PDB file of C-alpha atoms in Angstrom:
ATOM      1  CA  MET Y  14      63.007  71.574  85.564  1.00 45.00           C
ATOM      2  CA  SER Y  15      59.746  70.110  85.089  1.00 44.00           C
ATOM      3  CA  PHE Y  16      57.143  68.954  87.332  1.00 43.00           C
ATOM      4  CA  ALA Y  17      56.372  65.130  87.716  1.00 44.00           C
ATOM      5  CA  SER Y  18      52.758  65.651  89.524  1.00 46.00           C
ATOM      6  CA  HIS Y  19      49.908  68.383  89.077  1.00 45.00           C
ATOM      7  CA  ASP Y  20      48.830  67.941  93.048  1.00 48.00           C
ATOM      8  CA  SER Y  21      47.873  71.247  94.210  1.00 48.00           C
ATOM      9  CA  ALA Y  22      50.728  73.743  94.728  1.00 46.00           C
ATOM     10  CA  THR Y  23      51.196  73.061  98.678  1.00 45.00           C
ATOM     11  CA  LYS Y  24      50.527  69.211  98.036  1.00 45.00           C
ATOM     12  CA  ILE Y  25      53.865  67.155  98.252  1.00 44.00           C
ATOM     13  CA  SER Y  26      52.982  63.653  96.655  1.00 42.00           C
ATOM     14  CA  ALA Y  27      54.974  60.584  97.379  1.00 39.00           C
ATOM     15  CA  GLY Y  28      57.351  60.091  94.777  1.00 40.00           C
ATOM     16  CA  SER Y  29      59.035  63.005  92.688  1.00 43.00           C
ATOM     17  CA  ALA Y  30      56.191  65.981  92.948  1.00 50.00           C
ATOM     18  CA  ILE Y  31      57.618  69.367  92.919  1.00 69.00           C
ATOM     19  CA  SER Y  32      58.010  71.366  95.908  1.00 78.00           C
ATOM     20  CA  ALA Y  33      59.545  74.779  97.213  1.00 84.00           C
ATOM     21  CA  GLU Y  34      62.640  72.684  98.995  1.00 84.00           C
ATOM     22  CA  GLU Y  35      62.938  70.912  95.409  1.00 83.00           C
ATOM     23  CA  ILE Y  36      63.571  74.608  93.933  1.00 85.00           C
ATOM     24  CA  ALA Y  37      66.192  75.605  96.410  1.00 84.00           C
ATOM     25  CA  ALA Y  38      67.836  71.951  96.006  1.00 83.00           C
ATOM     26  CA  SER Y  39      67.798  71.953  92.251  1.00 84.00           C
ATOM     27  CA  GLY Y  40      71.118  74.428  91.941  1.00 81.00           C
ATOM     28  CA  ALA Y  41      69.165  77.017  89.850  1.00 84.00           C
ATOM     29  CA  THR Y  42      70.024  80.433  90.858  1.00 90.00           C
ATOM     30  CA  ALA Y  43      68.165  83.478  89.726  1.00 93.00           C
ATOM     31  CA  GLU Y  44      69.946  86.693  88.228  1.00 95.00           C
ATOM     32  CA  PRO Y  45      68.861  90.088  90.341  1.00 96.00           C
ATOM     33  CA  ASP Y  46      66.622  90.948  87.724  1.00 97.00           C
ATOM     34  CA  VAL Y  47      64.983  88.022  87.097  1.00 98.00           C
ATOM     35  CA  ALA Y  48      64.552  87.457  90.887  1.00 98.00           C
ATOM     36  CA  THR Y  49      63.042  90.670  91.063  1.00 97.00           C
ATOM     37  CA  TYR Y  50      60.469  89.249  88.499  1.00 97.00           C
ATOM     38  CA  ALA Y  51      59.897  86.208  90.330  1.00 98.00           C
ATOM     39  CA  LEU Y  52      59.193  88.622  93.524  1.00 96.00           C
ATOM     40  CA  TYR Y  53      56.594  90.521  91.530  1.00 96.00           C
ATOM     41  CA  LEU Y  54      54.280  87.246  90.832  1.00 98.00           C
ATOM     42  CA  GLY Y  55      55.207  85.636  94.139  1.00 97.00           C
ATOM     43  CA  ASP Y  56      54.303  88.925  96.418  1.00 97.00           C
ATOM     44  CA  ASP Y  57      51.100  88.904  94.205  1.00 97.00           C
ATOM     45  CA  ALA Y  58      50.458  85.418  95.425  1.00 98.00           C
ATOM     46  CA  LEU Y  59      51.245  86.075  98.741  1.00 97.00           C
ATOM     47  CA  MET Y  60      49.023  88.778  99.627  1.00 96.00           C
ATOM     48  CA  LEU Y  61      46.094  87.254  97.646  1.00 97.00           C
ATOM     49  CA  ALA Y  62      46.379  84.510 100.151  1.00 97.00           C
ATOM     50  CA  GLN Y  63      46.453  85.953 103.209  1.00 95.00           C
ATOM     51  CA  ARG Y  64      43.920  88.144 102.085  1.00 96.00           C
ATOM     52  CA  LEU Y  65      41.600  85.066 101.172  1.00 96.00           C
ATOM     53  CA  GLY Y  66      42.868  83.126 104.350  1.00 92.00           C
ATOM     54  CA  TRP Y  67      40.026  85.455 106.236  1.00 91.00           C
ATOM     55  CA  TRP Y  68      37.248  83.815 105.082  1.00 91.00           C
ATOM     56  CA  ILE Y  69      38.110  80.486 106.230  1.00 87.00           C
ATOM     57  CA  ALA Y  70      34.785  80.179 108.585  1.00 83.00           C
ATOM     58  CA  ARG Y  71      33.311  82.915 107.135  1.00 85.00           C
ATOM     59  CA  ALA Y  72      32.255  82.222 103.596  1.00 82.00           C
ATOM     60  CA  PRO Y  73      28.296  82.173 102.852  1.00 83.00           C
ATOM     61  CA  GLU Y  74      28.177  78.374 102.985  1.00 83.00           C
ATOM     62  CA  LEU Y  75      30.422  75.589 103.879  1.00 86.00           C
ATOM     63  CA  GLU Y  76      31.434  74.506 100.192  1.00 86.00           C
ATOM     64  CA  GLU Y  77      32.697  78.238  99.279  1.00 88.00           C
ATOM     65  CA  ASP Y  78      34.575  78.215 102.791  1.00 87.00           C
ATOM     66  CA  ILE Y  79      36.615  75.261 101.494  1.00 91.00           C
ATOM     67  CA  ALA Y  80      36.634  76.342  97.885  1.00 93.00           C
ATOM     68  CA  LEU Y  81      38.585  79.983  99.018  1.00 95.00           C
ATOM     69  CA  SER Y  82      40.789  78.219 101.143  1.00 94.00           C
ATOM     70  CA  ASN Y  83      41.497  75.885  98.491  1.00 95.00           C
ATOM     71  CA  ILE Y  84      42.308  78.965  96.505  1.00 97.00           C
ATOM     72  CA  ALA Y  85      44.099  80.721  99.201  1.00 96.00           C
ATOM     73  CA  LEU Y  86      46.648  77.238  99.317  1.00 96.00           C
ATOM     74  CA  ASP Y  87      47.226  77.267  95.841  1.00 96.00           C
ATOM     75  CA  GLN Y  88      48.530  81.279  95.389  1.00 97.00           C
ATOM     76  CA  LEU Y  89      50.302  80.326  99.046  1.00 96.00           C
ATOM     77  CA  GLY Y  90      52.274  77.544  97.004  1.00 95.00           C
ATOM     78  CA  HIS Y  91      52.868  79.496  93.860  1.00 96.00           C
ATOM     79  CA  ALA Y  92      54.022  82.136  96.394  1.00 97.00           C
ATOM     80  CA  ARG Y  93      56.715  79.633  97.854  1.00 96.00           C
ATOM     81  CA  PHE Y  94      57.933  78.349  94.566  1.00 96.00           C
ATOM     82  CA  LEU Y  95      58.398  82.190  93.073  1.00 97.00           C
ATOM     83  CA  LEU Y  96      60.147  83.666  96.607  1.00 97.00           C
ATOM     84  CA  THR Y  97      62.225  80.470  96.824  1.00 96.00           C
ATOM     85  CA  TYR Y  98      63.644  80.936  93.245  1.00 97.00           C
ATOM     86  CA  ALA Y  99      64.145  85.186  94.034  1.00 97.00           C
ATOM     87  CA  GLY Y 100      65.858  84.026  96.916  1.00 97.00           C
ATOM     88  CA  THR Y 101      68.504  82.109  95.493  1.00 96.00           C
ATOM     89  CA  ALA Y 102      69.522  85.454  93.847  1.00 97.00           C
ATOM     90  CA  TRP Y 103      70.690  86.965  97.365  1.00 96.00           C
ATOM     91  CA  GLY Y 104      71.238  83.721  99.444  1.00 95.00           C
ATOM     92  CA  LYS Y 105      67.995  84.235 101.286  1.00 95.00           C
ATOM     93  CA  THR Y 106      64.987  81.514 101.901  1.00 94.00           C
ATOM     94  CA  GLU Y 107      61.430  81.716 100.911  1.00 95.00           C
ATOM     95  CA  ASP Y 108      60.638  82.788 105.003  1.00 94.00           C
ATOM     96  CA  ASP Y 109      63.266  85.544 104.686  1.00 95.00           C
ATOM     97  CA  LEU Y 110      61.346  87.342 101.918  1.00 96.00           C
ATOM     98  CA  ALA Y 111      58.236  86.507 103.078  1.00 95.00           C
ATOM     99  CA  TYR Y 112      58.498  87.234 106.862  1.00 95.00           C
ATOM    100  CA  PHE Y 113      61.533  90.061 107.436  1.00 95.00           C
ATOM    101  CA  ARG Y 114      60.671  92.605 104.657  1.00 94.00           C
ATOM    102  CA  ASP Y 115      59.268  95.391 105.661  1.00 92.00           C
ATOM    103  CA  GLU Y 116      56.645  97.645 103.250  1.00 90.00           C
ATOM    104  CA  GLU Y 117      58.352  99.370 100.789  1.00 90.00           C
ATOM    105  CA  GLU Y 118      60.162  96.197  99.833  1.00 92.00           C
ATOM    106  CA  PHE Y 119      57.405  94.333  98.527  1.00 93.00           C
ATOM    107  CA  ARG Y 120      56.522  94.308  94.808  1.00 92.00           C
ATOM    108  CA  SER Y 121      52.813  93.309  95.114  1.00 94.00           C
ATOM    109  CA  CYS Y 122      50.106  94.876  92.663  1.00 94.00           C
ATOM    110  CA  ARG Y 123      47.416  96.696  94.817  1.00 93.00           C
ATOM    111  CA  LEU Y 124      44.966  94.724  93.242  1.00 95.00           C
ATOM    112  CA  VAL Y 125      45.473  91.618  95.720  1.00 96.00           C
ATOM    113  CA  GLU Y 126      45.918  94.294  98.517  1.00 94.00           C
ATOM    114  CA  GLN Y 127      42.508  95.400  98.508  1.00 94.00           C
ATOM    115  CA  GLU Y 128      39.867  94.626 101.589  1.00 93.00           C
ATOM    116  CA  ASN Y 129      37.920  91.850 100.989  1.00 94.00           C
ATOM    117  CA  GLY Y 130      34.630  94.051 101.543  1.00 95.00           C
ATOM    118  CA  ASP Y 131      31.444  91.584 100.797  1.00 95.00           C
ATOM    119  CA  PHE Y 132      31.393  88.311  99.009  1.00 95.00           C
ATOM    120  CA  GLY Y 133      30.400  90.219  95.842  1.00 97.00           C
ATOM    121  CA  GLN Y 134      33.730  92.243  96.269  1.00 97.00           C
ATOM    122  CA  THR Y 135      35.911  89.342  96.828  1.00 97.00           C
ATOM    123  CA  ILE Y 136      34.472  87.604  93.649  1.00 98.00           C
ATOM    124  CA  ALA Y 137      35.149  90.758  91.659  1.00 98.00           C
ATOM    125  CA  ARG Y 138      39.243  90.590  92.688  1.00 98.00           C
ATOM    126  CA  GLN Y 139      39.143  86.830  92.193  1.00 98.00           C
ATOM    127  CA  LEU Y 140      37.828  87.541  88.404  1.00 98.00           C
ATOM    128  CA  ILE Y 141      40.192  90.343  87.655  1.00 98.00           C
ATOM    129  CA  PHE Y 142      43.122  88.055  89.306  1.00 98.00           C
ATOM    130  CA  SER Y 143      42.327  85.067  87.887  1.00 98.00           C
ATOM    131  CA  TYR Y 144      41.806  85.846  84.479  1.00 98.00           C
ATOM    132  CA  TYR Y 145      44.836  88.121  84.378  1.00 98.00           C
ATOM    133  CA  GLN Y 146      47.213  85.297  86.220  1.00 98.00           C
ATOM    134  CA  HIS Y 147      45.526  82.636  83.522  1.00 97.00           C
ATOM    135  CA  GLU Y 148      46.807  84.724  80.508  1.00 97.00           C
ATOM    136  CA  LEU Y 149      50.054  85.329  82.418  1.00 98.00           C
ATOM    137  CA  PHE Y 150      51.285  81.448  83.034  1.00 97.00           C
ATOM    138  CA  ARG Y 151      49.730  80.601  80.185  1.00 97.00           C
ATOM    139  CA  ARG Y 152      52.218  82.145  78.134  1.00 97.00           C
ATOM    140  CA  LEU Y 153      55.161  82.169  81.051  1.00 98.00           C
ATOM    141  CA  VAL Y 154      55.260  78.814  80.096  1.00 97.00           C
ATOM    142  CA  ASP Y 155      57.193  79.466  77.366  1.00 97.00           C
ATOM    143  CA  SER Y 156      59.679  81.748  78.926  1.00 97.00           C
ATOM    144  CA  ASN Y 157      63.502  80.901  78.757  1.00 97.00           C
ATOM    145  CA  ASP Y 158      63.909  80.690  82.129  1.00 96.00           C
ATOM    146  CA  ALA Y 159      63.383  76.977  82.803  1.00 94.00           C
ATOM    147  CA  THR Y 160      62.354  77.201  86.787  1.00 95.00           C
ATOM    148  CA  LEU Y 161      59.844  80.275  85.651  1.00 96.00           C
ATOM    149  CA  SER Y 162      58.554  77.995  83.012  1.00 96.00           C
ATOM    150  CA  ALA Y 163      58.249  74.983  85.176  1.00 94.00           C
ATOM    151  CA  ILE Y 164      56.777  76.924  87.893  1.00 95.00           C
ATOM    152  CA  ALA Y 165      54.204  78.576  84.957  1.00 96.00           C
ATOM    153  CA  ASP Y 166      53.197  75.051  83.893  1.00 94.00           C
ATOM    154  CA  LYS Y 167      52.158  74.036  87.649  1.00 92.00           C
ATOM    155  CA  ALA Y 168      50.369  77.048  88.628  1.00 95.00           C
ATOM    156  CA  LEU Y 169      48.297  77.210  85.224  1.00 95.00           C
ATOM    157  CA  LYS Y 170      46.405  73.891  86.107  1.00 91.00           C
ATOM    158  CA  GLU Y 171      45.146  75.282  89.410  1.00 95.00           C
ATOM    159  CA  VAL Y 172      44.585  79.197  88.078  1.00 97.00           C
ATOM    160  CA  GLN Y 173      42.198  77.280  85.528  1.00 96.00           C
ATOM    161  CA  TYR Y 174      40.206  76.171  88.291  1.00 96.00           C
ATOM    162  CA  HIS Y 175      40.221  79.246  89.871  1.00 97.00           C
ATOM    163  CA  GLN Y 176      38.944  81.588  87.092  1.00 96.00           C
ATOM    164  CA  ASP Y 177      36.264  78.987  86.385  1.00 97.00           C
ATOM    165  CA  HIS Y 178      35.081  79.433  90.374  1.00 97.00           C
ATOM    166  CA  ALA Y 179      35.179  82.828  89.839  1.00 97.00           C
ATOM    167  CA  ALA Y 180      33.453  83.128  86.544  1.00 98.00           C
ATOM    168  CA  GLN Y 181      30.517  80.791  87.793  1.00 97.00           C
ATOM    169  CA  TRP Y 182      29.905  82.717  90.755  1.00 97.00           C
ATOM    170  CA  VAL Y 183      29.763  85.988  88.530  1.00 98.00           C
ATOM    171  CA  LEU Y 184      27.055  84.501  86.782  1.00 98.00           C
ATOM    172  CA  ARG Y 185      25.615  83.272  89.459  1.00 97.00           C
ATOM    173  CA  LEU Y 186      25.490  86.626  91.308  1.00 97.00           C
ATOM    174  CA  GLY Y 187      24.879  88.725  87.922  1.00 98.00           C
ATOM    175  CA  ILE Y 188      21.734  87.016  86.968  1.00 97.00           C
ATOM    176  CA  GLY Y 189      20.525  86.110  90.607  1.00 96.00           C
ATOM    177  CA  THR Y 190      18.333  88.409  92.851  1.00 97.00           C
ATOM    178  CA  PRO Y 191      18.489  92.377  92.079  1.00 98.00           C
ATOM    179  CA  GLU Y 192      20.460  92.404  95.703  1.00 97.00           C
ATOM    180  CA  SER Y 193      22.855  89.728  94.028  1.00 97.00           C
ATOM    181  CA  HIS Y 194      23.279  91.795  91.225  1.00 98.00           C
ATOM    182  CA  GLU Y 195      23.753  94.735  92.796  1.00 97.00           C
ATOM    183  CA  ARG Y 196      26.673  93.907  95.168  1.00 97.00           C
ATOM    184  CA  MET Y 197      28.384  91.933  92.075  1.00 98.00           C
ATOM    185  CA  GLN Y 198      28.189  95.501  90.239  1.00 98.00           C
ATOM    186  CA  LYS Y 199      29.360  97.237  93.032  1.00 98.00           C
ATOM    187  CA  GLY Y 200      32.460  95.059  93.965  1.00 98.00           C
ATOM    188  CA  LEU Y 201      33.398  95.464  89.982  1.00 98.00           C
ATOM    189  CA  TYR Y 202      33.207  99.056  90.443  1.00 97.00           C
ATOM    190  CA  TYR Y 203      35.628  99.475  93.421  1.00 97.00           C
ATOM    191  CA  LEU Y 204      38.137  97.261  92.178  1.00 97.00           C
ATOM    192  CA  TRP Y 205      38.298  98.531  88.640  1.00 97.00           C
ATOM    193  CA  PRO Y 206      40.707 101.575  89.260  1.00 95.00           C
ATOM    194  CA  TYR Y 207      43.242  98.811  90.142  1.00 95.00           C
ATOM    195  CA  VAL Y 208      43.002  96.692  86.977  1.00 96.00           C
ATOM    196  CA  ASP Y 209      45.626  98.930  84.776  1.00 94.00           C
ATOM    197  CA  GLU Y 210      48.640  98.235  86.923  1.00 93.00           C
ATOM    198  CA  LEU Y 211      48.480  94.689  86.106  1.00 95.00           C
ATOM    199  CA  PHE Y 212      49.573  95.701  82.573  1.00 96.00           C
ATOM    200  CA  HIS Y 213      52.047  98.293  83.033  1.00 93.00           C
ATOM    201  CA  ASP Y 214      55.042  97.493  81.757  1.00 95.00           C
ATOM    202  CA  ASP Y 215      58.437  98.767  83.277  1.00 94.00           C
ATOM    203  CA  ASP Y 216      61.820  98.399  82.203  1.00 95.00           C
ATOM    204  CA  LEU Y 217      62.588  95.426  83.948  1.00 96.00           C
ATOM    205  CA  THR Y 218      59.497  93.824  82.452  1.00 97.00           C
ATOM    206  CA  ARG Y 219      60.441  95.517  78.953  1.00 97.00           C
ATOM    207  CA  ASP Y 220      64.093  94.009  79.263  1.00 98.00           C
ATOM    208  CA  LEU Y 221      62.850  90.458  80.595  1.00 98.00           C
ATOM    209  CA  SER Y 222      60.486  90.283  77.693  1.00 98.00           C
ATOM    210  CA  GLU Y 223      62.866  90.961  75.137  1.00 98.00           C
ATOM    211  CA  ARG Y 224      65.251  88.207  76.458  1.00 97.00           C
ATOM    212  CA  GLY Y 225      61.946  85.746  76.513  1.00 97.00           C
ATOM    213  CA  ILE Y 226      62.234  85.271  79.947  1.00 98.00           C
ATOM    214  CA  ALA Y 227      59.080  87.386  81.100  1.00 98.00           C
ATOM    215  CA  VAL Y 228      55.937  88.164  79.699  1.00 98.00           C
ATOM    216  CA  LEU Y 229      55.445  91.850  78.985  1.00 98.00           C
ATOM    217  CA  PRO Y 230      52.206  92.754  80.738  1.00 97.00           C
ATOM    218  CA  SER Y 231      50.616  94.909  78.470  1.00 97.00           C
ATOM    219  CA  SER Y 232      50.596  92.205  75.931  1.00 98.00           C
ATOM    220  CA  LEU Y 233      48.061  90.273  77.684  1.00 98.00           C
ATOM    221  CA  ARG Y 234      45.546  92.856  78.044  1.00 97.00           C
ATOM    222  CA  ALA Y 235      43.906  92.606  74.986  1.00 97.00           C
ATOM    223  CA  ASP Y 236      42.521  89.134  75.737  1.00 97.00           C
ATOM    224  CA  PHE Y 237      41.934  89.657  79.326  1.00 98.00           C
ATOM    225  CA  ASP Y 238      39.493  92.621  77.793  1.00 98.00           C
ATOM    226  CA  ARG Y 239      37.841  90.538  75.293  1.00 98.00           C
ATOM    227  CA  ARG Y 240      37.290  87.713  77.874  1.00 98.00           C
ATOM    228  CA  ILE Y 241      36.203  89.634  80.670  1.00 98.00           C
ATOM    229  CA  ALA Y 242      33.914  91.512  78.431  1.00 98.00           C
ATOM    230  CA  GLU Y 243      32.036  88.215  77.243  1.00 98.00           C
ATOM    231  CA  LEU Y 244      31.212  86.950  80.501  1.00 98.00           C
ATOM    232  CA  LEU Y 245      30.305  90.030  82.066  1.00 98.00           C
ATOM    233  CA  ALA Y 246      27.926  90.385  79.167  1.00 98.00           C
ATOM    234  CA  GLU Y 247      26.483  86.831  79.782  1.00 98.00           C
ATOM    235  CA  ALA Y 248      25.992  88.069  83.634  1.00 98.00           C
ATOM    236  CA  GLU Y 249      24.099  90.777  82.416  1.00 98.00           C
ATOM    237  CA  LEU Y 250      26.548  93.265  84.366  1.00 98.00           C
ATOM    238  CA  GLU Y 251      28.776  96.218  82.902  1.00 97.00           C
ATOM    239  CA  VAL Y 252      32.326  96.462  82.348  1.00 97.00           C
ATOM    240  CA  PRO Y 253      33.214  99.680  84.464  1.00 96.00           C
ATOM    241  CA  ASP Y 254      34.549 102.756  82.388  1.00 91.00           C
ATOM    242  CA  LEU Y 255      36.720 103.979  85.011  1.00 91.00           C
ATOM    243  CA  PRO Y 256      40.282 105.960  85.170  1.00 86.00           C
ATOM    244  CA  GLY Y 257      42.815 103.987  86.891  1.00 83.00           C
ATOM    245  CA  ALA Y 258      43.837 104.603  90.478  1.00 82.00           C
ATOM    246  CA  TRP Y 259      46.877 107.194  91.205  1.00 73.00           C
ATOM    247  CA  GLY Y 260      50.504 105.545  91.117  1.00 70.00           C
ATOM    248  CA  GLY Y 261      51.258 101.839  91.204  1.00 65.00           C
ATOM    249  CA  ASP Y 262      53.982 100.409  88.876  1.00 69.00           C
ATOM    250  CA  ARG Y 263      55.630  98.037  91.617  1.00 75.00           C
ATOM    251  CA  SER Y 264      58.409 100.486  92.474  1.00 70.00           C
ATOM    252  CA  GLY Y 265      57.749 100.605  96.135  1.00 65.00           C
ATOM    253  CA  GLU Y 266      54.638 102.684  96.355  1.00 70.00           C
ATOM    254  CA  PHE Y 267      51.969 100.665  98.108  1.00 74.00           C
ATOM    255  CA  SER Y 268      48.233 100.514  99.284  1.00 78.00           C
ATOM    256  CA  GLU Y 269      47.584 101.619 102.682  1.00 83.00           C
ATOM    257  CA  HIS Y 270      46.469  97.786 103.240  1.00 90.00           C
ATOM    258  CA  ARG Y 271      49.670  96.892 102.894  1.00 90.00           C
ATOM    259  CA  GLY Y 272      50.983  97.312 106.479  1.00 89.00           C
ATOM    260  CA  HIS Y 273      47.942  95.853 107.980  1.00 91.00           C
ATOM    261  CA  ILE Y 274      48.351  92.552 106.042  1.00 93.00           C
ATOM    262  CA  LEU Y 275      52.002  92.222 107.000  1.00 93.00           C
ATOM    263  CA  ALA Y 276      51.838  93.014 110.533  1.00 90.00           C
ATOM    264  CA  GLU Y 277      48.904  90.307 110.992  1.00 89.00           C
ATOM    265  CA  MET Y 278      51.205  87.846 108.562  1.00 91.00           C
ATOM    266  CA  GLN Y 279      54.444  88.341 110.247  1.00 92.00           C
ATOM    267  CA  VAL Y 280      53.916  89.062 113.695  1.00 90.00           C
ATOM    268  CA  LEU Y 281      54.852  85.578 115.114  1.00 89.00           C
ATOM    269  CA  ALA Y 282      58.049  85.098 112.613  1.00 90.00           C
ATOM    270  CA  ARG Y 283      59.419  88.423 113.915  1.00 90.00           C
ATOM    271  CA  GLN Y 284      58.594  87.808 117.708  1.00 89.00           C
ATOM    272  CA  HIS Y 285      59.908  84.169 117.583  1.00 90.00           C
ATOM    273  CA  PRO Y 286      62.624  84.519 114.480  1.00 85.00           C
ATOM    274  CA  GLY Y 287      64.103  80.900 114.227  1.00 81.00           C
ATOM    275  CA  ALA Y 288      61.428  79.170 116.057  1.00 79.00           C
ATOM    276  CA  THR Y 289      60.162  75.864 114.555  1.00 75.00           C
ATOM    277  CA  TRP Y 290      57.013  73.458 115.083  1.00 69.00           C
TER     278      TRP Y 290
END
């Protein structure tokens, strides 16, 4: 499978641009372990899209309002691709997996579930996650699984913009005013305990990485740490030195925020199952 277009993840161009529908119709069927790995990545994107959507009409300036909305849409597009592919293993649709799973069935990391906080905290989360996701997709392009490779190829071009957007704001806030510097630093300290979870290896990722399908999370850490340290030094900010938060290995443990996110995201679909526009 290959993508014929580099448009936004949720935009379907005239012609042969990729879509979640195209993945569903491709005939590709994920084996159960690959589907679970796709859930890891898809649930991250879905939760972050939901969190970022809150900023619509609330961002500090109109251009930023649109920028965060576009990033949320890109993440939603990634979630659609990955959940659609995961669903092929169990005969489920992307909607089945997004709207009709309970809290303990999601596999998102806790970082993306954290509250938006102030703008500095949201940018801190964007910085951490976009730098992680960029390293992940950059290597997942070489996956032996053709569908995961194609999704990564598509998503990588969008995540490059996400990390540039976050980096520019970190510099702007870090060397801006004393207040912007303080808020940016507080955001980094608040979220840093959730960084380790992104690079946690489990039996599933070890097995799939040995088969050339997945990326071993711990293999991404060195490049992530180096690039983050370089940026924060330029922004005159500290790299937090904090222990990781307890638990969190995508085994079903989750933050206290997940239920609130799902209650808002799933309420309409659950009250009116099967409804269409």
